[in-house]
Short mmCIF file of C-alpha atoms in Angstrom, two decimals:
data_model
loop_
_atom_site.label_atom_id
_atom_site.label_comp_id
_atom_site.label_asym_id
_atom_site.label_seq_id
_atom_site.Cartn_x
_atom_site.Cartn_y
_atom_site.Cartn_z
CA UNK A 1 -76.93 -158.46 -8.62
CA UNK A 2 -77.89 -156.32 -5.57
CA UNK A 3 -80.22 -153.22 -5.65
CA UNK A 4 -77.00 -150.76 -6.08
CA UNK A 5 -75.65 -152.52 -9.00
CA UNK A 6 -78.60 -152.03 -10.70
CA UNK A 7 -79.20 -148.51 -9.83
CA UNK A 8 -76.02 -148.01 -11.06
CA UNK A 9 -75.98 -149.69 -14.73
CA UNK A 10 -79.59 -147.90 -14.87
CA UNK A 11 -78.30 -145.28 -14.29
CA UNK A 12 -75.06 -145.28 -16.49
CA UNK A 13 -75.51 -147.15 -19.18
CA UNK A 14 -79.56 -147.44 -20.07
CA UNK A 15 -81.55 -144.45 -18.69
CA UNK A 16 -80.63 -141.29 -21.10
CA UNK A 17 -78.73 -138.43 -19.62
CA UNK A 18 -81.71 -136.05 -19.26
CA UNK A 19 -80.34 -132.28 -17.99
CA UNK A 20 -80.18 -131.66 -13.83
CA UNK A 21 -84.10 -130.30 -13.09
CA UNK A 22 -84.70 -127.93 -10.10
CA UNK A 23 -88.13 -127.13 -8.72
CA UNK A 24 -89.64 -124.52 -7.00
CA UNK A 25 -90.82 -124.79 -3.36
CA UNK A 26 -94.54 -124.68 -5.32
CA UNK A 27 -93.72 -127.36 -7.19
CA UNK A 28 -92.53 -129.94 -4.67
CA UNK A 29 -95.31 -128.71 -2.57
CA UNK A 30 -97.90 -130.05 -5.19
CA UNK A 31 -96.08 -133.19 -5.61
CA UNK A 32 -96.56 -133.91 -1.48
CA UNK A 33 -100.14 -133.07 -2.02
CA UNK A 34 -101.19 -135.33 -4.79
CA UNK A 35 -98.85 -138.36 -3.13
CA UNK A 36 -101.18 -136.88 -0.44
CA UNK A 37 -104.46 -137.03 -2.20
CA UNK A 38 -103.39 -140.37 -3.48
CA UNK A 39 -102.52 -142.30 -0.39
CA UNK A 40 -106.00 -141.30 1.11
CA UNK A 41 -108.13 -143.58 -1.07
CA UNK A 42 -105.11 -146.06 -1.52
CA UNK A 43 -105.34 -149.73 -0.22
CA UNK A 44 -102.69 -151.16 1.42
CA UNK A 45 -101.27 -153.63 -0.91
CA UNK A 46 -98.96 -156.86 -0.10
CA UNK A 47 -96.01 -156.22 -2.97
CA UNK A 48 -93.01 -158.94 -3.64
CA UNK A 49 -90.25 -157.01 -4.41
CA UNK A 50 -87.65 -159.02 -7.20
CA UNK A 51 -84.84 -157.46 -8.48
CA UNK A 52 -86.55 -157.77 -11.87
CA UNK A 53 -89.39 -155.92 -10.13
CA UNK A 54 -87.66 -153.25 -9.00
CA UNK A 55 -85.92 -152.79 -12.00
CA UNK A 56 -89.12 -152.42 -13.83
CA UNK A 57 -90.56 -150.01 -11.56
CA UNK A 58 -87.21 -147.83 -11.68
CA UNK A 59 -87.54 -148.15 -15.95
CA UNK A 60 -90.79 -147.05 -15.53
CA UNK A 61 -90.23 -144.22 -13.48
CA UNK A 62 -87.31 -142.72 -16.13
CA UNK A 63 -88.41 -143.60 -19.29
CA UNK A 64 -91.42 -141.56 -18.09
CA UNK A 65 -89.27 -138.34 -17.05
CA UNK A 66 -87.65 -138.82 -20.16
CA UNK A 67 -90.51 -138.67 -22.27
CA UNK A 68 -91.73 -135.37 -20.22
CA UNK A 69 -87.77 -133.57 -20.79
CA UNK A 70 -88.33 -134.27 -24.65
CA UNK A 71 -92.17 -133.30 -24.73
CA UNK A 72 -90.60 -130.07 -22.46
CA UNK A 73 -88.18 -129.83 -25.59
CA UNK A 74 -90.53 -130.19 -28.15
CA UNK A 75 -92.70 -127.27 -26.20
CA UNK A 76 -90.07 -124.72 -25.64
CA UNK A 77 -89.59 -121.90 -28.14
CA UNK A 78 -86.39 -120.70 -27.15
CA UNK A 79 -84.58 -123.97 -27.52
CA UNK A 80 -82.09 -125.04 -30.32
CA UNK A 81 -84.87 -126.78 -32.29
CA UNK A 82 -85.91 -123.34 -32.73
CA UNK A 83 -83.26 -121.34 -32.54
CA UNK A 84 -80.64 -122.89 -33.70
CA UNK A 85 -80.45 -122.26 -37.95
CA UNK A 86 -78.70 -123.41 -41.13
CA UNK A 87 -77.49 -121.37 -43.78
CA UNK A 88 -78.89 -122.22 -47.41
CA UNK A 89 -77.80 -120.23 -50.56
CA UNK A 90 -79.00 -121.24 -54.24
CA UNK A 91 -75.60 -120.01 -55.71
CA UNK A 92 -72.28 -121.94 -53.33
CA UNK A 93 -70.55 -121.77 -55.83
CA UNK A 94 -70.45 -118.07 -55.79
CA UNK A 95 -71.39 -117.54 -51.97
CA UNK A 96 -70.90 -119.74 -48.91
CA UNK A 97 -72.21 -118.99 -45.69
CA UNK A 98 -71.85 -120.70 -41.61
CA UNK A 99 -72.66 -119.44 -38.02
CA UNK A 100 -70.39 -117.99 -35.94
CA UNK A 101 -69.60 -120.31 -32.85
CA UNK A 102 -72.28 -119.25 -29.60
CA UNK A 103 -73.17 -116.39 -31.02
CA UNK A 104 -76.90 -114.96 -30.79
CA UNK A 105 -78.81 -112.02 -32.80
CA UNK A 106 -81.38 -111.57 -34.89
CA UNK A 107 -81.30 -112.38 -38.62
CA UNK A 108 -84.07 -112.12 -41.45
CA UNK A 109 -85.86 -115.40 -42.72
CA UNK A 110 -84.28 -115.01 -45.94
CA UNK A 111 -81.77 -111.79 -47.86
CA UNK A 112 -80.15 -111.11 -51.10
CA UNK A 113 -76.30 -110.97 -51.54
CA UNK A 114 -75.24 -110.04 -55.36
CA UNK A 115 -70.80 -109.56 -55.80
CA UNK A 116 -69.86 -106.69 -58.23
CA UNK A 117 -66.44 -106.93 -57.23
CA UNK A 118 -64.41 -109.20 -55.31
CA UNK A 119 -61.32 -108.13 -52.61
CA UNK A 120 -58.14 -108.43 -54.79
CA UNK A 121 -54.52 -108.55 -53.04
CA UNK A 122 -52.07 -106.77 -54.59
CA UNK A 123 -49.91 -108.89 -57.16
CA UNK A 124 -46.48 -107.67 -58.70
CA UNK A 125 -45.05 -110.20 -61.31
CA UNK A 126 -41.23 -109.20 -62.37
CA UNK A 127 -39.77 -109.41 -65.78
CA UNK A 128 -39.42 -112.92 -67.38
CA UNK A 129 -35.54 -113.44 -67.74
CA UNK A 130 -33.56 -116.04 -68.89
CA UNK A 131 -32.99 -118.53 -65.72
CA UNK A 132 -29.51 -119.35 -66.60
CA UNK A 133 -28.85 -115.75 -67.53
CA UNK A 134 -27.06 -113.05 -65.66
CA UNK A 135 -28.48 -109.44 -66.17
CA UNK A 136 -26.59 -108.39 -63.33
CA UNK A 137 -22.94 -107.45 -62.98
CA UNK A 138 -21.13 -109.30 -59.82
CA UNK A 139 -21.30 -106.53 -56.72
CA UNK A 140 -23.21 -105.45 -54.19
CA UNK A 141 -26.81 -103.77 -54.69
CA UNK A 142 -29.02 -102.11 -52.51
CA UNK A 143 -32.71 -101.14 -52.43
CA UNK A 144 -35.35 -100.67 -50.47
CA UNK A 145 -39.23 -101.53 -50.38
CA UNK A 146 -41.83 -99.42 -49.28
CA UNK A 147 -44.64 -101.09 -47.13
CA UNK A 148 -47.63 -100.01 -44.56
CA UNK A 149 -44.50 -101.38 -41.89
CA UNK A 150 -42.31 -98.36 -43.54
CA UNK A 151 -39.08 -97.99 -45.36
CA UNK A 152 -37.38 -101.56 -45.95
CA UNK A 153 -33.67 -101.86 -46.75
CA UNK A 154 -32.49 -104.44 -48.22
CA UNK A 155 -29.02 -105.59 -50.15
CA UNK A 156 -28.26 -108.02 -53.04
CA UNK A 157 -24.75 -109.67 -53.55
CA UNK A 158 -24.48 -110.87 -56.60
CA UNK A 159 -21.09 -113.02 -57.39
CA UNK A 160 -20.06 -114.40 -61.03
CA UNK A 161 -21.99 -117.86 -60.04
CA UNK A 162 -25.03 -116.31 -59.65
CA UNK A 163 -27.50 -116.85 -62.41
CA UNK A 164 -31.08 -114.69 -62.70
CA UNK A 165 -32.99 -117.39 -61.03
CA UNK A 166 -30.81 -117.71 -58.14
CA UNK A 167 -30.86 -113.92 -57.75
CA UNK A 168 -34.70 -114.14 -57.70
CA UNK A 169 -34.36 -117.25 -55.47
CA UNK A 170 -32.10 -114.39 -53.36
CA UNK A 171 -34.44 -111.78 -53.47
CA UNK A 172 -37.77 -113.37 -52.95
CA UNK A 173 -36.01 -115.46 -49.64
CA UNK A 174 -35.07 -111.98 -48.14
CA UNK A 175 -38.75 -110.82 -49.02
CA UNK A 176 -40.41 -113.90 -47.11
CA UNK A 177 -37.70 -113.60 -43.66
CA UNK A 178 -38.55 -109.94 -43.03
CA UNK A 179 -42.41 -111.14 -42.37
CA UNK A 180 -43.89 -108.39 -43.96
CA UNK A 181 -47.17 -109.75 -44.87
CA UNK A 182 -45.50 -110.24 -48.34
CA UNK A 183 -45.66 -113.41 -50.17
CA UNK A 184 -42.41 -113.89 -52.35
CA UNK A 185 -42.79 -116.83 -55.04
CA UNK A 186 -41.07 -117.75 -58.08
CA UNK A 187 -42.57 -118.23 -61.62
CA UNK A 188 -41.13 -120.27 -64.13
CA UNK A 189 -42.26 -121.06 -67.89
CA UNK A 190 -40.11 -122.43 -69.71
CA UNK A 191 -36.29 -121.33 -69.66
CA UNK A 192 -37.22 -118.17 -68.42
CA UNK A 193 -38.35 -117.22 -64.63
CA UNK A 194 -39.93 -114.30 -63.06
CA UNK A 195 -40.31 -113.06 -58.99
CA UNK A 196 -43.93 -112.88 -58.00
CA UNK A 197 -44.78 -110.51 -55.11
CA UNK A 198 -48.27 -110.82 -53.13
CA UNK A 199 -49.93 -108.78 -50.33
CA UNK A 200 -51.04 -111.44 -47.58
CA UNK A 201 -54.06 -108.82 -47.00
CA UNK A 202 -56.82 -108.00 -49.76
CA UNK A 203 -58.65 -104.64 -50.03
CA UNK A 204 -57.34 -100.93 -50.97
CA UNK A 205 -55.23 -99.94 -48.12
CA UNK A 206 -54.73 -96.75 -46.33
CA UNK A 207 -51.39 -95.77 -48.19
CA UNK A 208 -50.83 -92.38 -50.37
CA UNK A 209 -50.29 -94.89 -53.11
CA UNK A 210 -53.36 -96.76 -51.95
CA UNK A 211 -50.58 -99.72 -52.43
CA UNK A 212 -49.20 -102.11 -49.56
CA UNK A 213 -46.23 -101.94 -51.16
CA UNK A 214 -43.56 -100.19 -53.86
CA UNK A 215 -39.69 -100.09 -54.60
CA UNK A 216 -37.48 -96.95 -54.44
CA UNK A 217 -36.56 -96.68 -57.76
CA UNK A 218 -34.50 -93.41 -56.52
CA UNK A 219 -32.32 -96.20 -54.02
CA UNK A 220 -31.18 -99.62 -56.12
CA UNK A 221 -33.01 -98.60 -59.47
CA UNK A 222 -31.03 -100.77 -61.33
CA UNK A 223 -32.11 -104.23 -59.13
CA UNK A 224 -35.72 -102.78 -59.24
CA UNK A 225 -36.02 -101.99 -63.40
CA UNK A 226 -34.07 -105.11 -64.05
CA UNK A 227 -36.07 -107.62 -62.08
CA UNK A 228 -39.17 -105.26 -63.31
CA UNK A 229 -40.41 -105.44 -59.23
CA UNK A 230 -42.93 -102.79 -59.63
CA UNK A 231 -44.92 -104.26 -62.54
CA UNK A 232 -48.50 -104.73 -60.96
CA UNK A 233 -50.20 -107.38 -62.36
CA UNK A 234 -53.47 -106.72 -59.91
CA UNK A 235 -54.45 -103.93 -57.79
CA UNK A 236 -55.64 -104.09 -54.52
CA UNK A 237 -59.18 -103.52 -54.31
CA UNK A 238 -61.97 -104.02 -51.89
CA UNK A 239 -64.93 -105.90 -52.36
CA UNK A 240 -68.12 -104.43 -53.16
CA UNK A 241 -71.41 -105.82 -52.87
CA UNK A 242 -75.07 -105.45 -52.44
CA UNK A 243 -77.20 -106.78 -49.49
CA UNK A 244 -80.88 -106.47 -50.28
CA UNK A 245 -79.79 -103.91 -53.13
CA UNK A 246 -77.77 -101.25 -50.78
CA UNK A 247 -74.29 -101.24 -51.44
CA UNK A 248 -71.52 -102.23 -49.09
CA UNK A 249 -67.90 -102.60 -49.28
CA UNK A 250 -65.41 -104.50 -47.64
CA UNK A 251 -61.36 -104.73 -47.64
CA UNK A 252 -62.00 -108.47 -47.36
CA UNK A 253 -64.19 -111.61 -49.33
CA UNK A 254 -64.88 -112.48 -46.13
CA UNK A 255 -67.82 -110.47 -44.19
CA UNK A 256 -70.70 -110.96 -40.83
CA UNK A 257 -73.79 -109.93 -40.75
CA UNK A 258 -74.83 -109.28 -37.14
CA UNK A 259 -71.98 -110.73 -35.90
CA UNK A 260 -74.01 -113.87 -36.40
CA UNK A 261 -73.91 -115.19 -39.75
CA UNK A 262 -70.41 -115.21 -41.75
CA UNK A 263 -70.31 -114.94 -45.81
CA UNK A 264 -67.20 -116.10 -47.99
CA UNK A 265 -67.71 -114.45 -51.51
CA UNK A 266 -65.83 -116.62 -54.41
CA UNK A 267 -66.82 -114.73 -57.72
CA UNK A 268 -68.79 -112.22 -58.61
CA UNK A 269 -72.37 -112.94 -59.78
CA UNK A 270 -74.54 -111.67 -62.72
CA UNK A 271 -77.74 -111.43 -60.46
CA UNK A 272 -78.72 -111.83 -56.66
CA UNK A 273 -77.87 -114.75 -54.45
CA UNK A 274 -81.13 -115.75 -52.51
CA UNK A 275 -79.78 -116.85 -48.69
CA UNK A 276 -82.30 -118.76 -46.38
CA UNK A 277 -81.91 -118.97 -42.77
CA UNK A 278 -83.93 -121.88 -41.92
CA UNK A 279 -84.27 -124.33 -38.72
CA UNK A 280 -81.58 -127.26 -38.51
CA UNK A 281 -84.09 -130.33 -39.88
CA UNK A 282 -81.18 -132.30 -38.06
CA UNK A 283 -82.10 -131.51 -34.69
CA UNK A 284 -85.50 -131.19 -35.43
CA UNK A 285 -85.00 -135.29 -36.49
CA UNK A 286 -83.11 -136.07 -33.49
CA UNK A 287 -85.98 -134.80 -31.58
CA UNK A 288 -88.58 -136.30 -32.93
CA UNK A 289 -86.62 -139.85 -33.20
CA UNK A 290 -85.39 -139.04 -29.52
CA UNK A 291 -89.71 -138.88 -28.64
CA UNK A 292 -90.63 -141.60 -30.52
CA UNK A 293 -88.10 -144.01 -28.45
CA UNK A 294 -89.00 -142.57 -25.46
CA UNK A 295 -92.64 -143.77 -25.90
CA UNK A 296 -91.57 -146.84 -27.75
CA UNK A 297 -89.79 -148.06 -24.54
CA UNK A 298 -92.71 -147.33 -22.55
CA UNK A 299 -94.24 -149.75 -24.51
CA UNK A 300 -91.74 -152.23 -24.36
CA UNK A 301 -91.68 -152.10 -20.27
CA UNK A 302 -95.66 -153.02 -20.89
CA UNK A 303 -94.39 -156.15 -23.01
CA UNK A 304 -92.28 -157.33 -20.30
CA UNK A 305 -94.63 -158.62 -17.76
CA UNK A 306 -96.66 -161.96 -17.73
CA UNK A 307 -99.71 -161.87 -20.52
CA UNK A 308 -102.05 -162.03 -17.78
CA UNK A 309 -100.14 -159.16 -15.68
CA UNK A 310 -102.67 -156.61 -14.61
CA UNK A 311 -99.57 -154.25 -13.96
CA UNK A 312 -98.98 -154.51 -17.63
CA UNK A 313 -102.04 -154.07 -19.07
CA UNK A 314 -102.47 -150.91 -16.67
CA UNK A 315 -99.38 -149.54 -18.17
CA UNK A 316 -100.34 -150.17 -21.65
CA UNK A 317 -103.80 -148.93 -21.25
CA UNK A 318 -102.24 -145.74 -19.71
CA UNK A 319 -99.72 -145.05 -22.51
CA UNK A 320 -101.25 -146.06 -25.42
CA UNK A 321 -104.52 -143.51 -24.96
CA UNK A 322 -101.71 -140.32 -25.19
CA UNK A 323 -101.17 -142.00 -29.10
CA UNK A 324 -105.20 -142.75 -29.30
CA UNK A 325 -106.30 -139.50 -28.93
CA UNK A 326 -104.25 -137.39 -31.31
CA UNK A 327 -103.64 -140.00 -33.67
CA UNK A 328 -104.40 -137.11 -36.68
CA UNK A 329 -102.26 -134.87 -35.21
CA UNK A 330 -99.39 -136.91 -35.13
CA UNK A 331 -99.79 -138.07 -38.30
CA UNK A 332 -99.51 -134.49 -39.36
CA UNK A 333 -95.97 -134.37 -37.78
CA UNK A 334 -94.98 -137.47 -39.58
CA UNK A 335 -95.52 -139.99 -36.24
CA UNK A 336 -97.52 -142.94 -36.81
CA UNK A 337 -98.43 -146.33 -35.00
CA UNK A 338 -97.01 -149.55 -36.20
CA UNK A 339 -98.82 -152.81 -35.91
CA UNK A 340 -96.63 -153.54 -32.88
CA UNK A 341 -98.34 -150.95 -31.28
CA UNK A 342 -94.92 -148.50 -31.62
CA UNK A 343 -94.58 -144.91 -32.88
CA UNK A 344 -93.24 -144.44 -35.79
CA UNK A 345 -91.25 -141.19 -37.16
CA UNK A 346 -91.19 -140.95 -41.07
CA UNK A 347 -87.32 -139.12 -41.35
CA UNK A 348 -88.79 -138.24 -44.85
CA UNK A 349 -91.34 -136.08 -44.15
CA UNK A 350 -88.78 -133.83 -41.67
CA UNK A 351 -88.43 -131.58 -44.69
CA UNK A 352 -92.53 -130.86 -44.57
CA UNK A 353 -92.90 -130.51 -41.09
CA UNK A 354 -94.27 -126.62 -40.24
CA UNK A 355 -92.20 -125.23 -36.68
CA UNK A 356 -95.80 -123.44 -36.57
CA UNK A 357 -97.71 -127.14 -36.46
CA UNK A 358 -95.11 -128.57 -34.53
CA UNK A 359 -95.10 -125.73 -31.77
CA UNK A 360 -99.13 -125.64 -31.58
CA UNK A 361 -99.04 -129.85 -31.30
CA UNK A 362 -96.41 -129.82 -28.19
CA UNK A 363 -97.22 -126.16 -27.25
CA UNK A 364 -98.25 -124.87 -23.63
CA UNK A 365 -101.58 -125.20 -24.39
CA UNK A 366 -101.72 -128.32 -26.56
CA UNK A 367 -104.31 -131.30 -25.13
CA UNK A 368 -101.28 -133.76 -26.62
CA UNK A 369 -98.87 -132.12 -24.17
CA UNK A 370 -101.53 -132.24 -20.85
CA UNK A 371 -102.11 -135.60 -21.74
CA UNK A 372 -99.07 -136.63 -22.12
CA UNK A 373 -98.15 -134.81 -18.56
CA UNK A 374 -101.17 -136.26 -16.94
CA UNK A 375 -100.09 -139.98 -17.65
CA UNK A 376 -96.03 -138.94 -17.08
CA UNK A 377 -97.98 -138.00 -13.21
CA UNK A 378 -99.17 -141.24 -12.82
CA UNK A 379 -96.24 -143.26 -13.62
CA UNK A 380 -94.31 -141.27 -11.91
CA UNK A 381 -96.46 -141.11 -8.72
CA UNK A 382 -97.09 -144.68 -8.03
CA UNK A 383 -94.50 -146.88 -10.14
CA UNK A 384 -96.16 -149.81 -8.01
CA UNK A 385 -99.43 -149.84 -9.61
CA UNK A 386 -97.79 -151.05 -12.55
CA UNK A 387 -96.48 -154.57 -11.15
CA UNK A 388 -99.02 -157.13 -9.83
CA UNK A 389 -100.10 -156.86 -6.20
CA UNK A 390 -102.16 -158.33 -3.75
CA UNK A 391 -104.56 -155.81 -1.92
CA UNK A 392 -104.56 -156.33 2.07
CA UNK A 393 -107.30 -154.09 2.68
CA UNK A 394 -108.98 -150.72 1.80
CA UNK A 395 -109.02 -147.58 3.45
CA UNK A 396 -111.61 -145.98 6.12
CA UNK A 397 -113.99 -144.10 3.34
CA UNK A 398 -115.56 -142.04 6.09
CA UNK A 399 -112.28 -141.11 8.02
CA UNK A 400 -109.50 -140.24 5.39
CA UNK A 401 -106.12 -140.34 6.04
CA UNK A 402 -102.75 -139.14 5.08
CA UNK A 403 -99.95 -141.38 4.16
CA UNK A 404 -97.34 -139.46 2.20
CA UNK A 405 -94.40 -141.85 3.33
CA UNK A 406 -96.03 -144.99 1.62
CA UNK A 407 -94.09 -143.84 -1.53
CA UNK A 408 -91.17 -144.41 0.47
CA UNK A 409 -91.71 -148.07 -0.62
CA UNK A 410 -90.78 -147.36 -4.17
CA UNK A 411 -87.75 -144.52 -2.93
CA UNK A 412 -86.24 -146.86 -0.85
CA UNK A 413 -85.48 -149.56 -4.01
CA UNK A 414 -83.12 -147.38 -5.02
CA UNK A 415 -80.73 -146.53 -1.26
CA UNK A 416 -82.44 -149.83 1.01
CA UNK A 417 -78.38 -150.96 0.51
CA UNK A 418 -77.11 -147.78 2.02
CA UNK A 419 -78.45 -147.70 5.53
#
């Protein structure tokens, strides 16, 4: 396998897809001065480059970046462990709440919701008449239905075949291909049948009979008193509800608040719905499980060299005092050190674990967070000093100076195919 290949399958298929970084001008300018710094007090070392060498130096190098993206994570207040919420309410049964999809606002830690009323449609249910019946004379009848669309016509033929139920059948079929956002349905118990009429919208609306819809009993009375098509069963009424006891309404059971969080409201309730908005303990798992690997295959790159490997031992000695240190304080976070020398991330306690604590551990200011950046530096300065090699000799003490290309060395493992 050749130096490409293994960039590659590094690259593809074991190194973590860590987000595109930019740097300021600053920023790269400190990184030349500490490879800077570095090189002036650096021997010059003999180094056998293996593949399995390289590749070690190259794991070394990313599992380190990776461990300083998810320490960056853990550290930023405006990211999704943060931000991002769940919805908890102690009555589902009665309310049900989600997020809308990328939207952003401000919502309280926690609010009341209590359902006097729910949004009815409106429901008409016709007479009950004998299905094989006929309560209609064979001819042609017509009447009209009054919606928030306007003044309907609409025409029955009734033959001597016809029967009540197919009439109904006839009636509620015209109802359902005029698309009037009304819901034609037959009920049946028994022998007997009856046409069921339903508003597809809920709430009271705008209409002089605040009604979405009647029948012209002046046009085709004797089609609308025989199949009893303005007997409302339910009236249309809007919803009414209180958020943190001040009443609200709403033509519909389904509301947002902020145009963040959305509500469904299935039945009214007796006494207040407590609602939490608390962080997503998923993310906040994948996080800390995402860290714990991170470090954890630090550790296993410091397995991987001979016992006697100084390189080894170096990295070891290097990683392990970041878990040393602040031992307590990742204990408090539910992180602790197995006897193989791994971290350890108790999914149990995720529940426990205070955003407060957890922001102060990986926090701007946090000594966990410097230390962890300090030994990310070294790794990722000098990948080399981490593989056995054979110093040639040591610089000039009195007359320092620069080498900033002797980390091309380590660059080059990575495009020495390409030239």
């Amino acid at each position: 396998m050749n130096i490409s290949q293994v960039y590659n399958y590094l690259n593809h298929d074991l190194v973590p897809k860590r987000r595109t970084r930019t740097h300021k001008a600053s920023e790269l300018k400190a990184v030349y001065n500490s490879i800077s710094k570095y090189n002036q007090s650096s021997p010059l070392y003999l180094v056998s480059l293996s593949e399995s060498r390289q590749e070690h130096m190259i794991d070394i190098k990313e599992q380190a970046l990776t461990l300083r993206d998810i320490t960056d994570q853990l550290a930023n207040p405006d990211s999704e462990l943060y931000t991002k919420k769940q919805i908890f309410t102690d009555n589902p049964d009665a309310v049900s709440g989600s997020f809308r999809a990328h939207a952003s606002g401000e919502l309280p830690d926690h609010m009341t919701l209590q359902i006097d009323q729910l949004a009815n449609e409106q429901v008409n249910v016709g007479t009950y008449l004998d299905s094989d019946g006929t309560a209609l004379a064979p001819g042609s009848y017509s009447f009209s239905m009054q919606t928030i669309h306007g003044n309907l016509p609409f025409t029955l033929s009734v033959s001597g075949a016809d029967t009540n139920l197919s009439l109904q059948e006839q009636l509620a079929d015209q109802i359902n291909r005029r698309h009037i956002d009304v819901r034609a349905s037959i009920i049946k118990e028994g022998n007997t049948s009856a046409l069921m009429l339903a508003s597809a919208d809920t709430g009271t609306p705008e209409t002089v009979s605040s009604l979405y819809f009647t029948f012209d009993k002046k046009q085709g009375a004797e089609v609308v008193d025989t199949f009893g098509l303005n007997q409302i069963q339910t009236y249309p009424e809007n919803a009414r509800f209180y958020i943190n006891d001040l009443v609200h309404s709403s033509t519909s059971n389904h509301i947002s608040i902020n145009q963040v969080a959305e509500f469904d409201f299935h039945k009214v309730t007796d006494t207040p719905v407590n609602v939490q908005f608390t962080p997503d303990k998923s993310l906040l798992v994948d996080q800390m499980t995402n860290f714990t690997d991170a470090y954890n295959q630090l550790v296993t790159l410091s397995e991987e060299g001979e016992p006697t490997s100084i390189g080894s031992r170096n990295l070891y000695h290097d990683i392990s005092g970041i878990v040393t240190r602040h031992e307590e304080q990742l204990a408090s976070i539910g992180i602790t050190i197995g006897e193989d020398h791994r971290m350890q991330f108790d999914v149990a306690q995720a529940n426990g674990i205070s955003y407060d604590t957890l922001n102060t551990l990986f926090g701007e200011n946090s000594s966990l967070r410097a230390d962890i950046g300090k030994t990310v530096n070294r790794l990722t300065l000098d990948p080399l000093a981490y593989i056995d090699r054979l110093i040639v000799t040591y610089p000039n003490a009195k007359e320092k100076q620069t080498a900033t290309y002797t980390q091309s060395v380590y660059s080059g493992l990575m495009y020495n195919n390409y030239a």
